[in-house]
XYZ file of C-alpha atoms in Angstrom:
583
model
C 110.122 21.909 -64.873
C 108.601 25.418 -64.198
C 105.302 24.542 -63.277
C 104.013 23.086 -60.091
C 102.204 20.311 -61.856
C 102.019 18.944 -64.555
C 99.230 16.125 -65.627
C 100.446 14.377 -69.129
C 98.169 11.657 -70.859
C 96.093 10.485 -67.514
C 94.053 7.409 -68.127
C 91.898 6.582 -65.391
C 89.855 3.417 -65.742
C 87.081 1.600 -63.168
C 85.834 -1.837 -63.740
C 82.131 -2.453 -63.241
C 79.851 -5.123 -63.806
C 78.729 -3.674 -67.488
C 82.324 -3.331 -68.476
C 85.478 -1.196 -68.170
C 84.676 2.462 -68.002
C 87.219 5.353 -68.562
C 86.668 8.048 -66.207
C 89.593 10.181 -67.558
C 90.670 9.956 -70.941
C 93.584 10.791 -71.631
C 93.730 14.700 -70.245
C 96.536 16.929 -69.849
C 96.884 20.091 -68.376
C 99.687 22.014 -65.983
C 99.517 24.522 -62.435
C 101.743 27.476 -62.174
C 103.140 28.536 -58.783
C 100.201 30.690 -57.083
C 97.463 30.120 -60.134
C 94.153 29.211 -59.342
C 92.957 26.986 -61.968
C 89.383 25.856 -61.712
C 88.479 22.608 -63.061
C 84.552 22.504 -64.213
C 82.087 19.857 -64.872
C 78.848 18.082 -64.167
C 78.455 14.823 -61.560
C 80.734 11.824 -64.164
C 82.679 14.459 -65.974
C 85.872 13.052 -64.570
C 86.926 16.276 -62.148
C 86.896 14.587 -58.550
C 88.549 11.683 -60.069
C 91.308 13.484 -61.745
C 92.095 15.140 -58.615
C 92.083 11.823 -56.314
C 94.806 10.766 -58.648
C 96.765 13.483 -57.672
C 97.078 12.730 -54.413
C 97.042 8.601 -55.304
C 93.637 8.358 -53.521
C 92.116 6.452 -56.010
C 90.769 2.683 -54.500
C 92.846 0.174 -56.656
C 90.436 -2.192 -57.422
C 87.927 -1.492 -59.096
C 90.239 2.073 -59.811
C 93.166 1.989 -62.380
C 95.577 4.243 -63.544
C 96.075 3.201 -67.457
C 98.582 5.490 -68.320
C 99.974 9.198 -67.958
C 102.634 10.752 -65.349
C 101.954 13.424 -62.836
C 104.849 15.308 -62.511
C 105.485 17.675 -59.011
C 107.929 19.782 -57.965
C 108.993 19.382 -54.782
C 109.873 22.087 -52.000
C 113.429 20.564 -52.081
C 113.469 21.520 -55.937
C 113.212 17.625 -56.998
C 110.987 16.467 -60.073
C 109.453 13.506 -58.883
C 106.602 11.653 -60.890
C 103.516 11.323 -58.068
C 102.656 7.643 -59.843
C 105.552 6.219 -59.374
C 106.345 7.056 -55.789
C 105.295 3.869 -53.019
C 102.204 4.562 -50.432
C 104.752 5.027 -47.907
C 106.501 7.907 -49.642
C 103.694 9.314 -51.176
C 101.763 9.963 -47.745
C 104.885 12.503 -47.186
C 103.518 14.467 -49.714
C 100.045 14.498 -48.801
C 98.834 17.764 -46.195
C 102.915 18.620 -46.590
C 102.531 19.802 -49.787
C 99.635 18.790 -51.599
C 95.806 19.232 -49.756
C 92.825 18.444 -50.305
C 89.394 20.073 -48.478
C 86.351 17.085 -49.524
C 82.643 18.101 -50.556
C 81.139 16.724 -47.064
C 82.957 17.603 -44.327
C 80.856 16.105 -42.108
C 81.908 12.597 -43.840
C 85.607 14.077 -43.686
C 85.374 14.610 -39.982
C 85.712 11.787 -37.827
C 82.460 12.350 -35.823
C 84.300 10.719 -32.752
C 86.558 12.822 -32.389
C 86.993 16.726 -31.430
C 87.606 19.204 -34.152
C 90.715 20.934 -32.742
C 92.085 17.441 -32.113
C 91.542 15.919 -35.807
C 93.453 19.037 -36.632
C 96.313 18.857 -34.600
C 96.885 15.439 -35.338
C 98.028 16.027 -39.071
C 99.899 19.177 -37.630
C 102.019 16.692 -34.833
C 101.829 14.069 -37.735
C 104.158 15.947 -40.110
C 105.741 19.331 -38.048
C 107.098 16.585 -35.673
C 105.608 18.870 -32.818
C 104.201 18.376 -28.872
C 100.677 18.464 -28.301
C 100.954 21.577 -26.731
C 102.359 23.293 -29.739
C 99.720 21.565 -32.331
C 96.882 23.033 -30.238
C 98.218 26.395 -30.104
C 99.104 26.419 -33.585
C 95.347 24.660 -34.649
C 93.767 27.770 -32.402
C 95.548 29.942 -34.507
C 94.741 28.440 -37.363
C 90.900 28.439 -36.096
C 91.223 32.215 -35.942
C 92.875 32.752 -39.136
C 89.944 30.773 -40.750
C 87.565 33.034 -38.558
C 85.688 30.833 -36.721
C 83.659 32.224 -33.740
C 85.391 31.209 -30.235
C 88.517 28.670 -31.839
C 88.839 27.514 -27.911
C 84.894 26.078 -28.224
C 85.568 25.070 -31.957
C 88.524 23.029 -30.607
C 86.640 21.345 -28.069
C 83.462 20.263 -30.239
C 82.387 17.240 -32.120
C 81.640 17.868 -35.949
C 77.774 17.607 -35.455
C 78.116 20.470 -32.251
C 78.630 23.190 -35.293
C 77.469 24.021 -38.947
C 77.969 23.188 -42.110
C 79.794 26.631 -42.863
C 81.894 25.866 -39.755
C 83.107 22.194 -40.177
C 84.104 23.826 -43.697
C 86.489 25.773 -42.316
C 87.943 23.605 -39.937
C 88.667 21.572 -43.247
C 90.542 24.142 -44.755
C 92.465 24.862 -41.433
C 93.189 20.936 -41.629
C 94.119 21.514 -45.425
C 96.397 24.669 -44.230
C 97.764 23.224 -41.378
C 101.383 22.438 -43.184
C 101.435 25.760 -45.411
C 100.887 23.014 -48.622
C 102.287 24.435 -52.245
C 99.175 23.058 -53.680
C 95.118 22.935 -52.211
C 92.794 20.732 -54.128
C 89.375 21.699 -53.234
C 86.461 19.520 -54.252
C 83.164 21.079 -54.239
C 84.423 22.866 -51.053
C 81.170 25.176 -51.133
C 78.053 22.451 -52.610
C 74.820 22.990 -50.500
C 76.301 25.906 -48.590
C 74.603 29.197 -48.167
C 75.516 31.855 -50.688
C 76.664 34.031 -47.451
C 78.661 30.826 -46.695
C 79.909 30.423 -49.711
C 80.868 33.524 -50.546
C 82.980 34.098 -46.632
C 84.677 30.376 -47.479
C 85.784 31.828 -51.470
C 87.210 35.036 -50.099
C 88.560 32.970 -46.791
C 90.350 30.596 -49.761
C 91.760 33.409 -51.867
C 93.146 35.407 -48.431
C 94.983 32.165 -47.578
C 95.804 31.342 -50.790
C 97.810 35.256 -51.498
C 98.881 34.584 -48.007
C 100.694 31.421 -48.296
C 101.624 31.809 -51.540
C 99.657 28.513 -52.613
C 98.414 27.156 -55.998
C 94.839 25.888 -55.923
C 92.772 23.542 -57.788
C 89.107 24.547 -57.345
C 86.565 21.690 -58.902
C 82.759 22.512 -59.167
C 79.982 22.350 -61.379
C 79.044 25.410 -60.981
C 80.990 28.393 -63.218
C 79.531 31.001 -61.562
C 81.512 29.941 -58.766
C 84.505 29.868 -60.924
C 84.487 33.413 -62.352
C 84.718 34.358 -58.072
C 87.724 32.670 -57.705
C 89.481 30.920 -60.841
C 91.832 32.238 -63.093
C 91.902 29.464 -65.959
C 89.256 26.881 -66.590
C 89.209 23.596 -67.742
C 85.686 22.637 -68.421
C 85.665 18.585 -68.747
C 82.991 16.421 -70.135
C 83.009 12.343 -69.645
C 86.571 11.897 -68.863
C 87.624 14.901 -71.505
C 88.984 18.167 -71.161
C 86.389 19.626 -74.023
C 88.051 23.715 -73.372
C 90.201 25.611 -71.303
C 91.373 29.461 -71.289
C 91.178 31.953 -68.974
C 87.759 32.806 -67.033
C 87.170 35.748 -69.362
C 87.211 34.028 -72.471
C 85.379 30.962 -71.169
C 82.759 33.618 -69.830
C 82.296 35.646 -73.022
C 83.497 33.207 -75.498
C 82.907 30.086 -74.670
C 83.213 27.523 -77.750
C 82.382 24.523 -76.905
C 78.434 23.369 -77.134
C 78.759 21.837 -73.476
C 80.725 25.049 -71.791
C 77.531 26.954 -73.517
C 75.042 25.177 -71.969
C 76.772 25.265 -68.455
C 76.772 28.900 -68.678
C 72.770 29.195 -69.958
C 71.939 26.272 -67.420
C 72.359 28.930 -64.402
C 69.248 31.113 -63.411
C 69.665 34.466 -64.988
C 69.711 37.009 -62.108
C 68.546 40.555 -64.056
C 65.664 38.492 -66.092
C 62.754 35.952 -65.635
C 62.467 33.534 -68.379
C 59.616 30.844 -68.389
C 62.032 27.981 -68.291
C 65.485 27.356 -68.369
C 67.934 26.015 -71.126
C 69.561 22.771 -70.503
C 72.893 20.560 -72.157
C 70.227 18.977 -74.165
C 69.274 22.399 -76.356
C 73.213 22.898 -77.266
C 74.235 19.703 -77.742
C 73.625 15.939 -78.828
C 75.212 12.975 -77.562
C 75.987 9.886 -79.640
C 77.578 6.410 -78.103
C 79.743 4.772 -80.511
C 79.561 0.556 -80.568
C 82.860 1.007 -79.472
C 81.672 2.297 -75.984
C 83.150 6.252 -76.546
C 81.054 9.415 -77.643
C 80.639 11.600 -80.595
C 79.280 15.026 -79.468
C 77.205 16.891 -82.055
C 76.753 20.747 -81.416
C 72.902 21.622 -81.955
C 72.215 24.868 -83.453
C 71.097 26.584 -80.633
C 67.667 28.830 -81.380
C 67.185 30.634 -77.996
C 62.991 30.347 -78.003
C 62.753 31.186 -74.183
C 61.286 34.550 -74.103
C 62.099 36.649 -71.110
C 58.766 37.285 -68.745
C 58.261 40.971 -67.943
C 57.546 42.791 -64.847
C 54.547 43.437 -66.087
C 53.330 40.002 -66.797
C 54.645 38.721 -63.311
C 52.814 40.981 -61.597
C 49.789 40.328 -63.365
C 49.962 36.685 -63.028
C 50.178 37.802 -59.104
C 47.116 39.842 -58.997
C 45.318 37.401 -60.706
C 46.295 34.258 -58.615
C 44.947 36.604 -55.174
C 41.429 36.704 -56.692
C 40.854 33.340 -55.286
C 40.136 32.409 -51.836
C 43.404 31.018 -50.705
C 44.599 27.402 -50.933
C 46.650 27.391 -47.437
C 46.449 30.696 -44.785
C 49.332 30.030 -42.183
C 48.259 32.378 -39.042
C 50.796 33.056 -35.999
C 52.207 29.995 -36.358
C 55.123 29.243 -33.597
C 57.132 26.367 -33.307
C 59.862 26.670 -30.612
C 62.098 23.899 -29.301
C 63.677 23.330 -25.761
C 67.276 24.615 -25.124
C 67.658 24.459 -21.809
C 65.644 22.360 -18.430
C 65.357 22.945 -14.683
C 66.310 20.432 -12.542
C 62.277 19.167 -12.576
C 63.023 18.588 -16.470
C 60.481 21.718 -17.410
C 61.924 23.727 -19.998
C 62.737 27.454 -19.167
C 64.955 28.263 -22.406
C 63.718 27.714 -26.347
C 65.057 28.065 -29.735
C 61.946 30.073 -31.531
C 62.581 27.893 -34.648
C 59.014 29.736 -36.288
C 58.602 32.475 -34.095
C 54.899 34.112 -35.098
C 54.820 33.549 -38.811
C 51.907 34.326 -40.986
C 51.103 33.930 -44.678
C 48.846 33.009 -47.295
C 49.012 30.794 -50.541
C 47.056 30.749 -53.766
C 46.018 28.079 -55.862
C 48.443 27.858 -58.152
C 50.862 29.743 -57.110
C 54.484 28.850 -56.008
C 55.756 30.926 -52.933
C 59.497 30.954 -52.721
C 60.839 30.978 -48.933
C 64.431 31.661 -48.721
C 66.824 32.378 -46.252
C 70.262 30.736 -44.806
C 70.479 27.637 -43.013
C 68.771 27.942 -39.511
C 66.353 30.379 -40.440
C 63.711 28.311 -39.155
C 62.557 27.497 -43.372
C 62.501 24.154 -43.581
C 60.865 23.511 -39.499
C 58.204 25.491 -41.148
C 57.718 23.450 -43.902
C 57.870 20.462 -42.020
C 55.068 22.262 -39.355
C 52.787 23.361 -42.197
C 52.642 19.273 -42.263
C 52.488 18.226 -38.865
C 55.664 16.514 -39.447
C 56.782 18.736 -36.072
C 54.494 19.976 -32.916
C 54.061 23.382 -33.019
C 53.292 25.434 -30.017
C 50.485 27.699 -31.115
C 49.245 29.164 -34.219
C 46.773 27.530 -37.240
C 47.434 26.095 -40.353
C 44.541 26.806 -42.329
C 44.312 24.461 -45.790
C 40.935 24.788 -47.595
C 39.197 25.746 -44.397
C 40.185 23.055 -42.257
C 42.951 23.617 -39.432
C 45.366 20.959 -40.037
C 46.996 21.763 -36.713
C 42.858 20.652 -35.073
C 42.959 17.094 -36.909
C 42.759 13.491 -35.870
C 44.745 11.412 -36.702
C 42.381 9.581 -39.025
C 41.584 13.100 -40.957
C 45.040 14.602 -41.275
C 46.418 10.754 -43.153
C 43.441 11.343 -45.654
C 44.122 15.018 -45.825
C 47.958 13.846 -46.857
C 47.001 12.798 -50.202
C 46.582 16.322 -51.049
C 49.637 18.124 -49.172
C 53.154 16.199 -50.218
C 56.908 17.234 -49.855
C 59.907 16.382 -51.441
C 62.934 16.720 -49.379
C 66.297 17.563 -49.754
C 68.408 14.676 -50.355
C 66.666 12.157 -52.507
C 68.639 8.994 -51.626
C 68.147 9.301 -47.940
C 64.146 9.695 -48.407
C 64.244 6.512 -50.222
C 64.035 2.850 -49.089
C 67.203 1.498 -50.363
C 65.851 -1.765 -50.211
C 62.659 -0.888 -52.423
C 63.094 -0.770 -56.033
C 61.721 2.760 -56.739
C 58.456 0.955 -58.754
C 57.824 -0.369 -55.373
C 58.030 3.106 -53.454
C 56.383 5.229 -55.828
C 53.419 2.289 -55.828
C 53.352 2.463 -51.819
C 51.635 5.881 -51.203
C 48.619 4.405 -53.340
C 48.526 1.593 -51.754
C 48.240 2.868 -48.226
C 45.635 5.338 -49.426
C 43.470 2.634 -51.018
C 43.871 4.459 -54.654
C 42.627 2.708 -57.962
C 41.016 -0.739 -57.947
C 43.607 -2.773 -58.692
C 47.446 -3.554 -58.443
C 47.393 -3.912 -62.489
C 46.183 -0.035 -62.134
C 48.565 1.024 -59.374
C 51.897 -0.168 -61.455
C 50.348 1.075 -64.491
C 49.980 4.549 -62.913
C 53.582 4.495 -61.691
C 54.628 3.691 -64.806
C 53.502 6.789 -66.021
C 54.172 8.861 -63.273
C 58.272 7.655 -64.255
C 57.391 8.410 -67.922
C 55.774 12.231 -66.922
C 59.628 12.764 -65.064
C 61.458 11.686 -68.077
C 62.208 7.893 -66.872
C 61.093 4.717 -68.587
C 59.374 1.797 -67.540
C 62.345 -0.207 -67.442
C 63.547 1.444 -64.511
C 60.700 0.341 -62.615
C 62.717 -3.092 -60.813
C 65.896 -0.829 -60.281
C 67.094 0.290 -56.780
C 67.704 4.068 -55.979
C 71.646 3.388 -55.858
C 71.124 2.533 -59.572
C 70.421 6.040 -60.157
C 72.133 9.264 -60.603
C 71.387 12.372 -57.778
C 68.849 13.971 -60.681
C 67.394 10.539 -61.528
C 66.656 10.297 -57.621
C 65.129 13.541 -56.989
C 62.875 12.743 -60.209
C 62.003 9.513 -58.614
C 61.119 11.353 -55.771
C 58.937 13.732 -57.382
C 56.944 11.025 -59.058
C 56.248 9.587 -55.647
C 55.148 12.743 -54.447
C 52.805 12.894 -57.647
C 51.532 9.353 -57.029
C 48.579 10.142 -54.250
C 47.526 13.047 -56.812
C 48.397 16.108 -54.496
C 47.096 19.682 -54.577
C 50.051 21.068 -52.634
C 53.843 20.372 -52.781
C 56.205 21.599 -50.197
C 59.772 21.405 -52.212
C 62.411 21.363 -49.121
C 65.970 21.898 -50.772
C 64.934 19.741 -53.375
C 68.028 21.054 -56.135
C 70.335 22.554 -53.653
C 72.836 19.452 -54.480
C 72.374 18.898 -57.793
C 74.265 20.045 -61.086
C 73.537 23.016 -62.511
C 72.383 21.200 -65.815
C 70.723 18.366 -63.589
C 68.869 21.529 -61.448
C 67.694 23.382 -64.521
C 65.870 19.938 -65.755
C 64.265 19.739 -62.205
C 63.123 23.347 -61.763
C 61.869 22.706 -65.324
C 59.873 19.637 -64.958
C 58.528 21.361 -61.584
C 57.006 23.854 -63.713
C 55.730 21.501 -66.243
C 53.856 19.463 -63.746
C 52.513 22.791 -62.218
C 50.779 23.821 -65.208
C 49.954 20.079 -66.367
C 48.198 19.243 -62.754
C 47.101 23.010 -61.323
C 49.770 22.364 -58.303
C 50.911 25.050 -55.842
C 54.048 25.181 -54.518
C 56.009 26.667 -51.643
C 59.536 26.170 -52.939
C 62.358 26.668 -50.064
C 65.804 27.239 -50.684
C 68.469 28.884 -49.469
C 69.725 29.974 -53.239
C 68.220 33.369 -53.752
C 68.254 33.149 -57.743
C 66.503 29.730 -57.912
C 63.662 31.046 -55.640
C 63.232 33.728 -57.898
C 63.275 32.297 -61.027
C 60.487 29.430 -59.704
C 58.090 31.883 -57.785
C 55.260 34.187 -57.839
C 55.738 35.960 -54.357
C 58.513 35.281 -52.199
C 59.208 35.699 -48.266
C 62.583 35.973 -46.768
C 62.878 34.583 -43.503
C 65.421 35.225 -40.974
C 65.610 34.075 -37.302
C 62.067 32.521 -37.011
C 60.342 35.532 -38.559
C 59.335 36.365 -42.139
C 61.659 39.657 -42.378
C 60.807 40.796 -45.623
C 58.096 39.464 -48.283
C 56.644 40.458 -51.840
C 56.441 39.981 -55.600
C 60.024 37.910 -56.161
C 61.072 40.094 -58.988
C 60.214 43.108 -56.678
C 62.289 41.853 -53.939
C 65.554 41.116 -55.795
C 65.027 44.060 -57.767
C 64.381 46.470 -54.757
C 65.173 44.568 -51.494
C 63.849 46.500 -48.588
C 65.578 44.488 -45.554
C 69.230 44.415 -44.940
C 69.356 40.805 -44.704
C 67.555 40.303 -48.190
C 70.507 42.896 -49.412
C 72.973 40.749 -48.079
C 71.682 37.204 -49.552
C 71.304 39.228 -53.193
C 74.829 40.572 -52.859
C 76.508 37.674 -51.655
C 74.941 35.659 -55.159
C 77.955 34.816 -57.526
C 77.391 37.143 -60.615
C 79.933 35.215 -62.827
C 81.582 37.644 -64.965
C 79.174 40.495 -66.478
């Protein structure tokens, strides 16, 4: 065999309570020795799956492999066929010659134990080496990964460093036994785009440097063109195209590969809305359970917005008095105590921070993780003290309110946070949590009024009132964050703070979001201040935006003015480090 891999006829099947589903259907597909092939896909396509199999991770039940071989080729030269090997002998193979690096590292990382130590256990594990030797060799490996101070790095727990950090000391992990093959699942998801570009580059360094094949899964193909060199693009369980990034770039055939590509925020233009899968392509369910696909002949309708019009739109918005004026604001948080407990040391999370927003207006706040973004989002609230400053919304200083006054002035301010599933009761059906806010704030004159309101609230977000008795693990990630928005919608707000609310989601799943935000702008009059730390979705959703940076707004303006002409070397460092895809 002269490939690496090769994947014939993989059947991958789960058993659930509606009924046997196929997660892969019958794929094929082969690695070359020192390729990079990128496998593509939104959240049920079949990708992580495919590549659990490889390294026979997949739970057995409810998990079945229904037919196919996985052929490898071994360092000693051997052919062997990965299904067929026991547990025993396959766990030779794993981190010896086939990795993986996981989406969350922080659920990878054993958060009771040290970094450097998690490491050098798969190092004494397989090199058959002394303690001694698997720390030095993990501190090198630290360094080769370039983390800051490998001796401190060693000695943490995962939650003592970043996201960007614990990423890396999952690819050291990954690296640790110079594998032939690295499988990495959504290695970069939710990371900065700073962060995610240093871990692509890290990844192709150690790829040319130890000679390694990779398989790089995603949703996202701009992320692909930076690092790929074939793509297979899959689509429930099916590998719908493949060819090389160019020709998936600038010829892509298939209706769902299309709609991936027009799905992603265009980065020279500002349209009024985004396409989605839905305006390429159909999808039909057979009785037998499988899919026909129908392409859609695709009319592109979205007109571009120009400079002009944005700016415009701008000017005219300021002619009001403003909605919310943040002045001075500063919210700082003890790092360090005297021995009498009184703190002498403080991160300056919002260090002097002033702004103003319009009605109707969405203000885009961007910046990397630990800017001090979302703290001020969550101080704009009151969800955190802040140390000095005012809030000003509609002439009132929230910062100056009772108790009593700032829970009726809620019903007007909302936010939707980041990760939907962990800002919902999982034992509340979501009817139940989106009826809740009304409740507590006494709103309509019945519960026959209440449900029928939340049943329209899940009809305004595209869900039916069906799904009113479900629970929020019955739902998809997109589902959840729509669920989320409706409750958010339920108290009939002026003013939505939306913390992170796409950063996880597909890129099909985030243009339907950022689209329904937009709808329900227009439709209810709402302002937004939309924070993110994705540069290009901040300026496709907003009217001005301000880049923040170590506490303190750094640089701020018209968003097409400040990705067009960025005036701060930070701001030029967030545009550059945006994947472009291939131009």
């Amino acid at each position: 065999m002269s490939n690496l891999l090769e994947v014939n006829n993989l059947k991958i099947q789960f058993t659930t309570e509606n009924g046997v589903v196929k997660a892969v259907d019958d794929i094929s597909f082969a690695i070359q020795k020192g390729e990079t092939v990128g496998i593509v896909g939104e959240s049920g396509s079949g990708k992580s799956v495919t590549s659990l199999s490889i390294m026979q991770l997949i739970p057995i039940p409810p998990g079945k492999i229904a037919g196919g071989e996985i052929w490898w080729n071994n360092q000693k030269g051997e052919c062997v066929n990965l299904l067929d090997l026991s547990e025993n002998e396959m766990r030779s193979y794993r981190t010896n010659e086939i990795a993986m690096i996981f989406q969350e590292p922080m659920t990878s990382l054993n958060p009771v134990y040290r970094c450097g130590d998690q490491v050098a256990e798969a190092i004494i594990l397989h090199q058959k080496v002394s303690k001694a030797v698997a720390k030095e060799k993990t501190i090198a490996l630290f360094e080769q990964v370039q983390l800051p101070q490998p001796e401190r790095i060693f000695n943490s727990y995962p939650h003592q460093i970043s996201g960007g950090q614990k990423q890396r000391v999952m690819i050291a992990m990954a690296m640790s036994c110079n594998p032939s093959l690295l499988i990495a699942d959504e290695p970069t998801t939710a990371l900065d785009v700073t962060v995610q570009k240093a871990i692509l580059e890290l990844m192709n360094d150690l790829k040319k440097e130890m000679d390694s094949s990779v398989i790089f899964i995603t949703h996202d193909l701009g992320v692909i063109a930076e690092i790929a060199d074939r793509v297979l693009v899959m689509y429930k369980g099916k590998i719908v195209e493949s060819g090389t990034v160019e020709e998936i770039f600038k010829h892509p055939k298939h209706p769902y590969t299309k709609g991936l590509l027009a799905c992603r925020p265009p980065l020279e233009e500002k349209w009024k809305r985004l396409p989605t899968i839905d305006d390429f392509m159909e999808v039909e369910k057979r009785e037998d359970g499988t899919f026909q696909l129908a392409e859609i002949e695709h009319q592109n309708s979205i007109q571009p917005i120009s400079k002009t019009a944005s700016f415009a739109r701008v000017e005219q918005l300021a002619q009001n008095s403003p909605l919310l004026e943040v002045h001075n604001l500063k919210t700082w948080f003890p790092s360090k105590k005297n021995f009498w407990g009184t703190p002498i040391e403080f991160v300056k999370a919002v260090d002097d921070v002033s702004f103003s927003l319009y009605p109707g207006e969405t203000l885009g706040l961007v910046g990397e993780s630990g800017c001090g973004k979302t703290t001020l989002g969550r101080s704009i609230l009151r969800l955190n003290s802040v140390r000095e400053g005012q809030v000003i919304y509609k002439g009132q200083d929230i910062l100056q309110l009772s108790q009593k006054e700032l829970r009726e002035l809620r019903k007007k301010i909302q936010i939707i946070f980041q990760d939907p599933y962990s800002s919902l009761n999982p034992r509340m059906t979501i009817g139940q949590a989106i009826l809740e806010p009304m409740q507590v704030h006494n709103l309509f004159s019945s519960e026959k009024e209440r449900k029928d309101k939340v049943i329209e609230l899940l009809e305004t977000v595209s869900l039916s009132a069906n799904h009113f008795n479900r629970y929020p693990h019955e739902f998809s990630g997109g589902q959840r964050q729509r669920i989320c928005i409706a409750r958010a919608l339920a108290v009939q707000p002026e003013f939505i703070i939306c913390d992170e609310s796409v950063s996880a989601l597909d890129v099909s799943v985030q243009a339907q979001v950022l689209n329904l935000l937009l709808d329900l702008q227009e439709q209810f009059g709402l302002s937004y201040i939309f924070i993110s730390h994705d540069l290009s979705v901040v300026k496709f959703m907003s009217d001005r935006m301000l880049v923040m940076n170590n506490g303190k707004i750094v640089e701020a303006g018209i968003a097409e003015e400040v990705y067009a002409h960025p005036q701060n070397p930070y701001t030029q460092k967030l545009i550059e480090a945006i994947p472009k895809g291939i131009i």
